[in-house]
Short mmCIF file of C-alpha atoms in Angstrom, two decimals:
data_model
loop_
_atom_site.label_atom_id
_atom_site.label_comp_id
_atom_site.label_asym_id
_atom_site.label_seq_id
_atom_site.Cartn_x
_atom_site.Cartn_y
_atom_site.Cartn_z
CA UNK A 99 28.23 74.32 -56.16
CA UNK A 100 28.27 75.48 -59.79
CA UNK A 101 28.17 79.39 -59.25
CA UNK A 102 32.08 81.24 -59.18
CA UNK A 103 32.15 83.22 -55.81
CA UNK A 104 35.22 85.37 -54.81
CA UNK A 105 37.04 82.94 -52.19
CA UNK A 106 38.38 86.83 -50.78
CA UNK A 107 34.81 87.77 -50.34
CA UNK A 108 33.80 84.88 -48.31
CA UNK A 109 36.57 84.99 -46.41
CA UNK A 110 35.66 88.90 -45.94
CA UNK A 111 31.80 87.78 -44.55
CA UNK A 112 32.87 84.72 -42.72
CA UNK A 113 35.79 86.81 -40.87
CA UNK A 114 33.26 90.12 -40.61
CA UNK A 115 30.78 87.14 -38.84
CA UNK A 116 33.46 86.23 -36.39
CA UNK A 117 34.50 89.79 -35.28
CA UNK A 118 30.75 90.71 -34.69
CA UNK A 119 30.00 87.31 -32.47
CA UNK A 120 33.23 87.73 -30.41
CA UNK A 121 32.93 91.39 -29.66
CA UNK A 122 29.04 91.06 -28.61
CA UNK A 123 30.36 88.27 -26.20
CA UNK A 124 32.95 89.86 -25.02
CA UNK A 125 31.40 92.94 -24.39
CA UNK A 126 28.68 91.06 -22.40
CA UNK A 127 31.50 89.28 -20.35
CA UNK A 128 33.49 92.57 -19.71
CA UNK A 129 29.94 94.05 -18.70
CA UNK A 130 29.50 91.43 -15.85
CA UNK A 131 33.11 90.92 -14.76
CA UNK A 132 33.98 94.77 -14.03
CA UNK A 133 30.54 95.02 -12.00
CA UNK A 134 31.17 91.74 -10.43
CA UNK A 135 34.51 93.22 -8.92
CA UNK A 136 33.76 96.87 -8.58
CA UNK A 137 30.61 97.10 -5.88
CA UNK A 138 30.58 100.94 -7.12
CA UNK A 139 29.88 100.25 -11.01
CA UNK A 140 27.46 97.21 -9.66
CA UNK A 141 25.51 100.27 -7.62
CA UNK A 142 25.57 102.26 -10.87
CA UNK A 143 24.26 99.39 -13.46
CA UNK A 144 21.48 98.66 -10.94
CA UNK A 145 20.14 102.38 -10.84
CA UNK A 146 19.69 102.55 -14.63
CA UNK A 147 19.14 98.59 -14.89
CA UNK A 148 16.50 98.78 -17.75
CA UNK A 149 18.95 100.56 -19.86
CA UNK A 150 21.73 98.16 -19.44
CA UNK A 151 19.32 94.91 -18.97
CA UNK A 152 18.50 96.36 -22.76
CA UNK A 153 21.92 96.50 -23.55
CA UNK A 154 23.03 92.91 -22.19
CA UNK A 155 20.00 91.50 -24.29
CA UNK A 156 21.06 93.20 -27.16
CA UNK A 157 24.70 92.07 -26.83
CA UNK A 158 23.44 88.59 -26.38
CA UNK A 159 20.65 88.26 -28.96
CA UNK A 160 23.71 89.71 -31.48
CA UNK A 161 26.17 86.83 -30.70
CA UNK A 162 23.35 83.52 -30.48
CA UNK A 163 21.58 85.17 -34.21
CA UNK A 164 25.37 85.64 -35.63
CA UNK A 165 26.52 82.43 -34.28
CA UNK A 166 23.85 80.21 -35.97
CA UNK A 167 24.67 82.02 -39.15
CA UNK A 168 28.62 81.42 -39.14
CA UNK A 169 27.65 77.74 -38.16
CA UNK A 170 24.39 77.43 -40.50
CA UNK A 171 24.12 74.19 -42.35
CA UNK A 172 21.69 75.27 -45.05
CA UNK A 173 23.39 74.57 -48.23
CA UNK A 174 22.33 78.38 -49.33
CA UNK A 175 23.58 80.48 -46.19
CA UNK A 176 27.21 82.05 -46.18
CA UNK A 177 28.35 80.31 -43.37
CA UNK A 178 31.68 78.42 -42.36
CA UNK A 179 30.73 74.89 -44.00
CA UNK A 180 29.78 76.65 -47.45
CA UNK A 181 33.10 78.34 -47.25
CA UNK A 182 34.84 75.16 -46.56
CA UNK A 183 32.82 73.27 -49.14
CA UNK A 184 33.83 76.27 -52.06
CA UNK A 185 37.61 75.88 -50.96
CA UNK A 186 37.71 72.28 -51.70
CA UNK A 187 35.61 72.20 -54.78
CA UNK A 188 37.64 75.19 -56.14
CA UNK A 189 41.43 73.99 -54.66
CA UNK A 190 42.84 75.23 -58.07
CA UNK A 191 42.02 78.34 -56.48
CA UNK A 192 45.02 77.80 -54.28
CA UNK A 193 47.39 76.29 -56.67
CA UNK A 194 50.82 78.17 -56.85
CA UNK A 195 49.73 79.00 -60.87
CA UNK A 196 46.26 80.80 -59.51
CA UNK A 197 48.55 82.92 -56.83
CA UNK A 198 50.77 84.52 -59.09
CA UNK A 199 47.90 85.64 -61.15
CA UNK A 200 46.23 87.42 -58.19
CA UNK A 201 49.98 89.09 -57.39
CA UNK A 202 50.25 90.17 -60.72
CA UNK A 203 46.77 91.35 -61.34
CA UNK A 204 47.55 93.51 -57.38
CA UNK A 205 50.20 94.89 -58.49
CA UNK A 206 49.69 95.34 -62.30
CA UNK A 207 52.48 93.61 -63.09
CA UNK A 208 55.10 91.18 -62.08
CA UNK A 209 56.98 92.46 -58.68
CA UNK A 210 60.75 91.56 -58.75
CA UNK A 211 59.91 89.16 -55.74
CA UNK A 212 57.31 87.09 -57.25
CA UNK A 213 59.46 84.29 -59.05
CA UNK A 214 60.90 83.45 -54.95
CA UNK A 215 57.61 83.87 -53.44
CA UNK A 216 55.98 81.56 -55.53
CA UNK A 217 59.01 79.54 -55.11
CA UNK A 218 58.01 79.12 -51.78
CA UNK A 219 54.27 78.70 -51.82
CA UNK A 220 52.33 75.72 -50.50
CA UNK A 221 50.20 74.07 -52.33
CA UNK A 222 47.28 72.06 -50.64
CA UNK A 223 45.66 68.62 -50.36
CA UNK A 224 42.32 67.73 -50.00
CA UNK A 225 43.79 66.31 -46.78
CA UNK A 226 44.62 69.85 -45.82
CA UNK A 227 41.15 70.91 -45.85
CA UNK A 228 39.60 68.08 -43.94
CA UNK A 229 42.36 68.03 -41.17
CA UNK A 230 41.12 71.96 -40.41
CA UNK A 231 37.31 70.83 -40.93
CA UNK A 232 38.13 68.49 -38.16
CA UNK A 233 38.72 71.60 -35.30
CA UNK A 234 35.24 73.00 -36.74
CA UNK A 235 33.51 70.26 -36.79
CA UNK A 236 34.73 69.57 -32.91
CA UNK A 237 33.21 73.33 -31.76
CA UNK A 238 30.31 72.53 -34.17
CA UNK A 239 29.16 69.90 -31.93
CA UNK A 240 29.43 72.22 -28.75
CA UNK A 241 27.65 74.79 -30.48
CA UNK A 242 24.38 72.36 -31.58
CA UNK A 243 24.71 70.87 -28.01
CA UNK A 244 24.81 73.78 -25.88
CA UNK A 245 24.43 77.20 -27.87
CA UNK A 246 21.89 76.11 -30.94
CA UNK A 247 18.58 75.13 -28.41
CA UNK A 248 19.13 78.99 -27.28
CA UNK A 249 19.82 80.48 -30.09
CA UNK A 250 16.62 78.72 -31.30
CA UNK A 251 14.53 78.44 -28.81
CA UNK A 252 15.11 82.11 -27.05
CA UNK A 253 16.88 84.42 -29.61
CA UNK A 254 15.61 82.94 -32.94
CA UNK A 255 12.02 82.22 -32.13
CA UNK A 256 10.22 81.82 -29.05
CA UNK A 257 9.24 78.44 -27.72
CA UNK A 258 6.47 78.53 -26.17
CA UNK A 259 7.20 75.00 -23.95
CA UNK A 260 10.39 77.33 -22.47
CA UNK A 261 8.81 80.84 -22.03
CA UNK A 262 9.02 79.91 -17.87
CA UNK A 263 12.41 78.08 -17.21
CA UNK A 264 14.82 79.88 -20.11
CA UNK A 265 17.54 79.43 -17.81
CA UNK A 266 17.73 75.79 -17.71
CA UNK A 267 18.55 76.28 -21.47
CA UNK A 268 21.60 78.47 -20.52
CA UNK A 269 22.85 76.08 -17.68
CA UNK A 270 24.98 73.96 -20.11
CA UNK A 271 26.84 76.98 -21.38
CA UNK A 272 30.16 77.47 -20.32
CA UNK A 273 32.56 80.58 -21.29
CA UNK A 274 35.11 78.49 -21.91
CA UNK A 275 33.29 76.86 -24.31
CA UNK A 276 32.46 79.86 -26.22
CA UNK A 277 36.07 81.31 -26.14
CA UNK A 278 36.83 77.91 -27.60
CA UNK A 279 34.33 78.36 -30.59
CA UNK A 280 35.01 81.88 -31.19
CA UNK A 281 39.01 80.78 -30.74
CA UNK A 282 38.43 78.06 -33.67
CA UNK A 283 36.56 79.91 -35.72
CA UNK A 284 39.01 82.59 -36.07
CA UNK A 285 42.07 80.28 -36.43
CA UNK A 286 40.28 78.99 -39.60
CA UNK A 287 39.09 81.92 -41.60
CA UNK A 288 42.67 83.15 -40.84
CA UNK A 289 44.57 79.92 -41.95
CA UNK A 290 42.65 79.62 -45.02
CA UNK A 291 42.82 83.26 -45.98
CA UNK A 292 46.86 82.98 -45.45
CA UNK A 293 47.38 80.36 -47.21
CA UNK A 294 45.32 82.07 -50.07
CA UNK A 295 46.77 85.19 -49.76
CA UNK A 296 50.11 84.06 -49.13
CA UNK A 297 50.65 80.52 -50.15
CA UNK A 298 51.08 79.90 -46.42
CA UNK A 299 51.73 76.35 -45.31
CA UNK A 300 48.30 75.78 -42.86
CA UNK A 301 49.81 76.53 -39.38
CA UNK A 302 46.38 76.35 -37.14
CA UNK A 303 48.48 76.85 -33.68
CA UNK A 304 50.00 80.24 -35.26
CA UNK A 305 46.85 82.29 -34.97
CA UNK A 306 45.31 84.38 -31.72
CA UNK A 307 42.20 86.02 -31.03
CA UNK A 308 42.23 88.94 -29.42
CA UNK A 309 39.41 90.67 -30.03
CA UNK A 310 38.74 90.80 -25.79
CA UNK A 311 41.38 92.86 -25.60
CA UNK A 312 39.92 95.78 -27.54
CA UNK A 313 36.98 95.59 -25.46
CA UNK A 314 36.98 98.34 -22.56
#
């Protein structure tokens, strides 16, 4: 991975990614909960039910497309491995040396706090790295499991050998599992964007999504 890419700018697309995949789902699952409990909003969805079926497609074809992308393998695609991947091979990016510079160059010139706060900054290990990798690579392995054969076979392209029984495709999903994903996902962009904007020692359990919340 020869080429220089701004580590800010990744973490920019990769977070952008993660925003766009949770609020799709959890606009979908706000859709089907309030008409699941409110028999007058059910009555109202049914009697324009092309118009929202159009809308729940949309919603999901958004989240499986944007999904594969954040966990796309191809060594080419802006995704959460090549991010990981440019972090490690470019650590000197996070040195305590590398921060100051970025302060300095923010601010135009040296703040009166910056001698303490570098001070202070952590400074991390390869080991760092692959101990986060580690929660990826765990939702990774739900996603290709459960989410990738829909995201393929439906959303992506359409397989023929499914066009009759796309449900049974959907039958291993569980909303847990995606909370999970969209949960770890989040912790890591933010983790590795504190630590380089901040020199923050990686604190995984620190970090919430709450991107449900700002959903109706």
């Amino acid at each position: 991975m020869s080429k220089k890419y701004d580590i800010q700018a990744l973490l920019d697309e990769i977070h952008s990614e993660i925003v766009v995949a949770s609020q799709a789902f959890f606009a979908w699952k706000s859709i089907h909960n309030v008409a699941a409990k409110d028999k007058c909003i059910e009555k109202a969805l049914n009697n324009n039910a092309l118009s929202w079926n159009i809308y729940l497609h949309s919603l999901q074809a958004t989240f499986f497309i944007t999904i594969g992308r954040i966990f796309d393998t191809d060594s080419r695609s802006c995704s959460i491995h090549f991010l990981f991947r440019y972090c490690k091979d470019n650590i000197c990016e996070f040195k305590k040396k590398s921060l100051k510079k970025r302060r300095i160059k923010e601010a135009g010139k040296e703040p009166d706090y910056l001698k303490d706060f570098i001070k202070r900054a952590y400074e991390p290990s390869q080991k760092d790295f692959k101990t986060l990798k580690k929660e990826v690579t765990r939702v990774q392995t739900v996603y290709e499991t459960h989410l990738k054969p829909v995201r393929h076979k439906v959303f992506a392209h359409k397989d023929a050998a499914h066009i009759h029984d796309t449900s049974l495709l959907f039958k291993g999903i569980k909303i847990e599992d995606v909370e999970d994903i969209l949960e770890t996902l989040y912790k890591a962009e933010r983790v590795i964007r504190d630590l380089y904007e901040n020199g923050h020692k990686m604190n995984f359990g620190y970090w919430e999504l709450k991107e449900e919340k700002y959903i109706l």
